[in-house]
Amino acid sequence: MHEGFAIAFQERGNGQVSRHRPLVLLHGLLLPRKHQLSLADSLAARGNRVILMDLLGHGESDRPPDPRHYRMERFAEQVVGLLDHLEIEEAIVGGTSLGANVALEAAVGSGDRVRGLFLEMPVLERAAVTAGAVFVPLALVYRRLQRPARAVAHLAGRIPRTGREAGAGLYADVILEVLAQDPAPSEAIVRGLLSGEIVPHPSLREKIDLPALILGHEHDLLHPFSDAEVLHNELLNSELVQAGSFFELRFPPNRLSAMVADFLDRAWA
């Protein structure tokens, strides 16, 4: 529980070594935590304790309809609250898109609890216009077309899941879970994020003195590789890796998952 709301999470990784190498791995916007399962298992196999959580409004966590609950600083507080709940003093925090920005927020607000950062597809100020162009219409669709959206959600909820935790079956289940969500809380998430800062100010980012691995790719207006490059220049203790596409990391083991695992080794060393 966090501020009266249930926050869902699960852990991957066993053994005494992994207990001392926690990684909180966060999902993308409107996605459930399970979309990170393949990467989590790949990293757990390398001796890491990987903690997947559904931020408020996502996956199996509570989904209050008030936009005020969906701000970056509130999401970062949930991460720290989970560390408190699990009695973890220090962890590496990372994620994809929204998850990467939440990790940055956690580093700014609670740097003493963050050992390092894994930042895939961060969204900085340059992408704010594109984010607005995407998410404002999305919020309007959720609000104006709630009846057909609920019909789609009902239908998606009735489609059997594959139950797989890797491969194409996993992502088919992820898509169905996204479609099955009530549109009202999803609209609240988008409105809440649009009403606040989506990323810490550059002057705050430049003060982050933590090992960081930044991952980006080309041909994505919402997550331009230039944002990854800017962040790499701001975080002096960072490494930058260019992926071939968004999908490259989705099916471990691969060169990128191996790079993330190597980074975790260095961060804990």
Tab-separated table of C-alpha atoms in Angstrom:
chain	number	residue	atom	x	y	z
A	1	MET	CA	0.000	0.000	0.000
A	2	HIS	CA	1.100	3.563	-0.715
A	3	GLU	CA	-0.982	6.491	0.541
A	4	GLY	CA	-3.982	4.187	0.778
A	5	PHE	CA	-3.578	2.660	-2.693
A	6	ALA	CA	-2.438	-0.855	-3.556
A	7	ILE	CA	0.757	-1.054	-5.612
A	8	ALA	CA	1.372	-4.393	-7.347
A	9	PHE	CA	4.885	-5.793	-7.754
A	10	GLN	CA	6.734	-9.040	-8.295
A	11	GLU	CA	10.318	-10.204	-8.002
A	12	ARG	CA	12.568	-12.252	-10.258
A	13	GLY	CA	15.858	-13.759	-9.157
A	14	ASN	CA	16.883	-16.162	-6.431
A	15	GLY	CA	19.930	-16.793	-4.333
A	16	GLN	CA	21.973	-14.931	-1.746
A	17	VAL	CA	23.931	-12.934	-4.339
A	18	SER	CA	20.838	-11.520	-6.023
A	19	ARG	CA	19.389	-10.354	-2.688
A	20	HIS	CA	22.175	-7.782	-2.517
A	21	ARG	CA	21.785	-6.548	-6.114
A	22	PRO	CA	18.257	-5.070	-6.344
A	23	LEU	CA	17.019	-3.445	-9.545
A	24	VAL	CA	13.626	-1.744	-9.723
A	25	LEU	CA	12.580	-2.061	-13.371
A	26	LEU	CA	9.725	0.205	-14.470
A	27	HIS	CA	7.330	-0.033	-17.398
A	28	GLY	CA	6.297	2.388	-20.135
A	29	LEU	CA	3.212	4.613	-20.152
A	30	LEU	CA	-0.109	2.710	-19.863
A	31	LEU	CA	1.745	-0.624	-20.029
A	32	PRO	CA	1.726	-3.307	-17.312
A	33	ARG	CA	4.880	-4.429	-15.573
A	34	LYS	CA	4.835	-7.749	-17.410
A	35	HIS	CA	6.133	-6.141	-20.612
A	36	GLN	CA	9.530	-6.124	-18.872
A	37	LEU	CA	9.410	-9.806	-17.872
A	38	SER	CA	11.763	-11.106	-20.566
A	39	LEU	CA	14.428	-8.532	-19.718
A	40	ALA	CA	13.874	-9.106	-15.986
A	41	ASP	CA	14.482	-12.844	-16.329
A	42	SER	CA	17.579	-12.263	-18.437
A	43	LEU	CA	19.018	-9.946	-15.772
A	44	ALA	CA	17.957	-12.238	-12.935
A	45	ALA	CA	19.907	-15.045	-14.597
A	46	ARG	CA	22.996	-12.853	-14.167
A	47	GLY	CA	22.553	-12.680	-10.397
A	48	ASN	CA	20.306	-9.645	-9.987
A	49	ARG	CA	17.198	-9.250	-7.852
A	50	VAL	CA	14.777	-7.650	-10.307
A	51	ILE	CA	11.682	-5.994	-8.859
A	52	LEU	CA	8.909	-5.210	-11.305
A	53	MET	CA	6.199	-2.848	-10.135
A	54	ASP	CA	3.018	-1.432	-11.601
A	55	LEU	CA	2.991	2.296	-10.959
A	56	LEU	CA	-0.334	3.654	-9.773
A	57	GLY	CA	-2.907	3.497	-12.573
A	58	HIS	CA	-1.101	0.704	-14.398
A	59	GLY	CA	-1.366	-3.062	-14.531
A	60	GLU	CA	-2.705	-4.594	-11.333
A	61	SER	CA	-2.205	-1.516	-9.143
A	62	ASP	CA	-5.131	0.636	-8.059
A	63	ARG	CA	-6.433	3.045	-10.703
A	64	PRO	CA	-7.928	6.149	-9.055
A	65	PRO	CA	-9.718	8.432	-11.560
A	66	ASP	CA	-8.209	11.691	-10.236
A	67	PRO	CA	-5.351	13.114	-12.406
A	68	ARG	CA	-3.590	14.596	-9.369
A	69	HIS	CA	-2.297	11.129	-8.492
A	70	TYR	CA	-0.396	10.852	-11.756
A	71	ARG	CA	2.608	13.133	-11.547
A	72	MET	CA	6.255	12.201	-11.969
A	73	GLU	CA	7.114	13.095	-8.397
A	74	ARG	CA	4.253	10.912	-7.120
A	75	PHE	CA	5.467	7.981	-9.206
A	76	ALA	CA	9.008	8.442	-7.840
A	77	GLU	CA	7.608	8.439	-4.294
A	78	GLN	CA	5.955	5.092	-5.040
A	79	VAL	CA	9.327	3.641	-6.049
A	80	VAL	CA	10.913	4.797	-2.796
A	81	GLY	CA	7.867	3.551	-0.880
A	82	LEU	CA	8.363	0.097	-2.396
A	83	LEU	CA	12.019	0.137	-1.355
A	84	ASP	CA	10.883	0.981	2.172
A	85	HIS	CA	8.319	-1.825	2.097
A	86	LEU	CA	10.969	-4.337	0.996
A	87	GLU	CA	13.514	-2.891	3.465
A	88	ILE	CA	15.962	-2.107	0.660
A	89	GLU	CA	18.366	0.702	1.481
A	90	GLU	CA	19.745	1.170	-2.022
A	91	ALA	CA	18.798	-0.061	-5.499
A	92	ILE	CA	19.480	0.554	-9.146
A	93	VAL	CA	16.372	2.091	-10.696
A	94	GLY	CA	15.528	1.991	-14.370
A	95	GLY	CA	12.835	1.670	-16.944
A	96	THR	CA	11.472	2.411	-20.375
A	97	SER	CA	10.086	5.808	-21.483
A	98	LEU	CA	7.844	6.784	-18.557
A	99	GLY	CA	9.871	4.412	-16.403
A	100	ALA	CA	13.134	6.101	-17.405
A	101	ASN	CA	11.753	9.529	-16.491
A	102	VAL	CA	10.467	8.232	-13.155
A	103	ALA	CA	13.928	6.810	-12.459
A	104	LEU	CA	15.443	10.249	-13.116
A	105	GLU	CA	12.887	11.803	-10.757
A	106	ALA	CA	13.794	9.276	-8.072
A	107	ALA	CA	17.496	10.077	-8.499
A	108	VAL	CA	16.787	13.801	-8.085
A	109	GLY	CA	14.442	13.441	-5.117
A	110	SER	CA	15.973	10.459	-3.308
A	111	GLY	CA	19.506	10.109	-4.624
A	112	ASP	CA	20.712	8.407	-1.453
A	113	ARG	CA	18.448	5.438	-2.255
A	114	VAL	CA	19.568	5.073	-5.886
A	115	ARG	CA	22.758	3.217	-6.738
A	116	GLY	CA	22.582	3.713	-10.499
A	117	LEU	CA	20.226	4.313	-13.423
A	118	PHE	CA	19.167	2.314	-16.462
A	119	LEU	CA	17.350	4.695	-18.818
A	120	GLU	CA	15.766	3.323	-21.976
A	121	MET	CA	14.170	5.867	-24.322
A	122	PRO	CA	14.046	8.875	-21.953
A	123	VAL	CA	11.720	11.723	-22.919
A	124	LEU	CA	13.224	15.212	-22.488
A	125	GLU	CA	12.077	18.730	-23.278
A	126	ARG	CA	12.692	18.415	-27.023
A	127	ALA	CA	10.016	15.727	-27.253
A	128	ALA	CA	7.456	17.672	-25.183
A	129	VAL	CA	5.690	19.069	-28.267
A	130	THR	CA	5.426	15.623	-29.817
A	131	ALA	CA	4.217	14.178	-26.511
A	132	GLY	CA	1.494	16.811	-26.369
A	133	ALA	CA	0.507	16.126	-29.978
A	134	VAL	CA	0.138	12.428	-29.150
A	135	PHE	CA	-1.356	12.485	-25.673
A	136	VAL	CA	-3.833	15.380	-25.902
A	137	PRO	CA	-5.815	13.615	-28.673
A	138	LEU	CA	-5.474	10.357	-26.732
A	139	ALA	CA	-7.005	11.958	-23.649
A	140	LEU	CA	-9.838	13.344	-25.779
A	141	VAL	CA	-10.490	9.921	-27.260
A	142	TYR	CA	-10.637	8.380	-23.786
A	143	ARG	CA	-13.068	11.090	-22.650
A	144	ARG	CA	-15.316	11.494	-25.719
A	145	LEU	CA	-15.459	7.866	-26.726
A	146	GLN	CA	-15.785	6.196	-23.356
A	147	ARG	CA	-18.729	4.006	-24.356
A	148	PRO	CA	-17.013	2.372	-27.369
A	149	ALA	CA	-13.734	2.287	-25.404
A	150	ARG	CA	-15.457	0.374	-22.618
A	151	ALA	CA	-16.949	-1.983	-25.194
A	152	VAL	CA	-13.451	-2.657	-26.534
A	153	ALA	CA	-12.189	-3.146	-22.965
A	154	HIS	CA	-14.982	-5.631	-22.254
A	155	LEU	CA	-14.201	-7.578	-25.409
A	156	ALA	CA	-10.457	-7.589	-24.728
A	157	GLY	CA	-11.115	-8.801	-21.196
A	158	ARG	CA	-12.946	-11.855	-22.539
A	159	ILE	CA	-10.159	-12.960	-24.890
A	160	PRO	CA	-8.099	-15.786	-23.326
A	161	ARG	CA	-4.511	-14.940	-22.440
A	162	THR	CA	-1.592	-17.092	-23.518
A	163	GLY	CA	-0.060	-16.978	-20.044
A	164	ARG	CA	3.407	-16.941	-21.558
A	165	GLU	CA	6.216	-14.993	-19.926
A	166	ALA	CA	8.430	-14.602	-22.998
A	167	GLY	CA	8.219	-14.225	-26.755
A	168	ALA	CA	5.297	-13.115	-28.894
A	169	GLY	CA	2.739	-14.634	-26.514
A	170	LEU	CA	3.862	-12.319	-23.715
A	171	TYR	CA	3.386	-9.203	-25.829
A	172	ALA	CA	0.038	-10.395	-27.122
A	173	ASP	CA	-1.079	-10.592	-23.493
A	174	VAL	CA	0.347	-7.114	-22.826
A	175	ILE	CA	-1.671	-5.624	-25.700
A	176	LEU	CA	-4.860	-7.303	-24.472
A	177	GLU	CA	-4.296	-6.023	-20.936
A	178	VAL	CA	-3.855	-2.473	-22.194
A	179	LEU	CA	-7.032	-2.688	-24.278
A	180	ALA	CA	-8.961	-4.201	-21.352
A	181	GLN	CA	-8.341	-1.238	-19.040
A	182	ASP	CA	-11.149	1.130	-18.031
A	183	PRO	CA	-10.642	4.284	-20.159
A	184	ALA	CA	-11.442	6.742	-17.327
A	185	PRO	CA	-8.295	6.100	-15.235
A	186	SER	CA	-6.219	5.938	-18.427
A	187	GLU	CA	-7.461	9.416	-19.340
A	188	ALA	CA	-6.600	10.591	-15.824
A	189	ILE	CA	-3.038	9.293	-16.217
A	190	VAL	CA	-2.528	11.213	-19.447
A	191	ARG	CA	-4.086	14.398	-18.051
A	192	GLY	CA	-2.032	14.177	-14.874
A	193	LEU	CA	1.236	13.803	-16.747
A	194	LEU	CA	0.404	16.640	-19.143
A	195	SER	CA	-0.341	18.985	-16.235
A	196	GLY	CA	3.113	18.657	-14.682
A	197	GLU	CA	6.782	18.414	-15.616
A	198	ILE	CA	7.554	15.221	-17.480
A	199	VAL	CA	11.246	15.239	-16.548
A	200	PRO	CA	13.482	16.991	-13.986
A	201	HIS	CA	14.934	20.323	-15.120
A	202	PRO	CA	18.372	20.153	-16.831
A	203	SER	CA	19.950	22.004	-13.900
A	204	LEU	CA	18.841	19.153	-11.631
A	205	ARG	CA	19.818	16.411	-14.053
A	206	GLU	CA	23.348	17.802	-14.295
A	207	LYS	CA	23.757	17.282	-10.541
A	208	ILE	CA	23.080	13.545	-10.761
A	209	ASP	CA	26.376	11.829	-10.001
A	210	LEU	CA	25.394	8.195	-10.456
A	211	PRO	CA	26.493	5.526	-12.923
A	212	ALA	CA	23.913	5.476	-15.703
A	213	LEU	CA	23.302	3.441	-18.832
A	214	ILE	CA	21.239	5.294	-21.452
A	215	LEU	CA	19.646	3.368	-24.309
A	216	GLY	CA	17.999	4.979	-27.341
A	217	HIS	CA	17.161	4.303	-30.961
A	218	GLU	CA	16.447	6.199	-34.152
A	219	HIS	CA	13.168	6.816	-36.001
A	220	ASP	CA	10.997	7.625	-32.985
A	221	LEU	CA	9.545	11.147	-32.665
A	222	LEU	CA	8.432	10.618	-29.078
A	223	HIS	CA	11.761	9.135	-27.999
A	224	PRO	CA	14.316	10.804	-30.316
A	225	PHE	CA	17.872	9.549	-30.060
A	226	SER	CA	18.910	13.181	-29.675
A	227	ASP	CA	17.224	13.176	-26.247
A	228	ALA	CA	19.368	10.205	-25.228
A	229	GLU	CA	22.444	12.082	-26.465
A	230	VAL	CA	21.504	15.226	-24.528
A	231	LEU	CA	20.985	13.227	-21.355
A	232	HIS	CA	24.315	11.466	-21.886
A	233	ASN	CA	26.039	14.854	-22.033
A	234	GLU	CA	24.259	15.985	-18.856
A	235	LEU	CA	25.017	12.868	-16.811
A	236	LEU	CA	28.799	12.858	-16.591
A	237	ASN	CA	28.961	9.288	-15.277
A	238	SER	CA	26.859	7.807	-18.070
A	239	GLU	CA	27.220	5.446	-21.023
A	240	LEU	CA	25.177	5.743	-24.224
A	241	VAL	CA	24.154	2.765	-26.360
A	242	GLN	CA	22.218	2.954	-29.626
A	243	ALA	CA	19.722	0.159	-30.241
A	244	GLY	CA	18.743	-0.990	-33.686
A	245	SER	CA	15.057	-0.581	-32.832
A	246	PHE	CA	12.568	-0.590	-29.965
A	247	PHE	CA	12.160	-4.351	-30.411
A	248	GLU	CA	15.824	-5.284	-30.048
A	249	LEU	CA	15.724	-5.399	-26.254
A	250	ARG	CA	12.302	-7.058	-26.111
A	251	PHE	CA	13.508	-10.594	-26.877
A	252	PRO	CA	16.517	-11.432	-24.682
A	253	PRO	CA	19.080	-12.771	-24.599
A	254	ASN	CA	20.663	-10.295	-26.991
A	255	ARG	CA	23.564	-7.869	-27.107
A	256	LEU	CA	21.560	-5.154	-25.355
A	257	SER	CA	20.411	-7.307	-22.441
A	258	ALA	CA	24.030	-8.437	-22.048
A	259	MET	CA	25.128	-4.784	-21.986
A	260	VAL	CA	22.552	-3.987	-19.304
A	261	ALA	CA	23.738	-6.961	-17.232
A	262	ASP	CA	27.379	-5.856	-17.630
A	263	PHE	CA	26.409	-2.354	-16.530
A	264	LEU	CA	24.718	-3.732	-13.411
A	265	ASP	CA	27.889	-5.675	-12.605
A	266	ARG	CA	29.951	-2.486	-12.838
A	267	ALA	CA	27.467	-0.425	-10.843
A	268	TRP	CA	27.484	-2.897	-7.953
A	269	ALA	CA	31.251	-3.362	-8.129
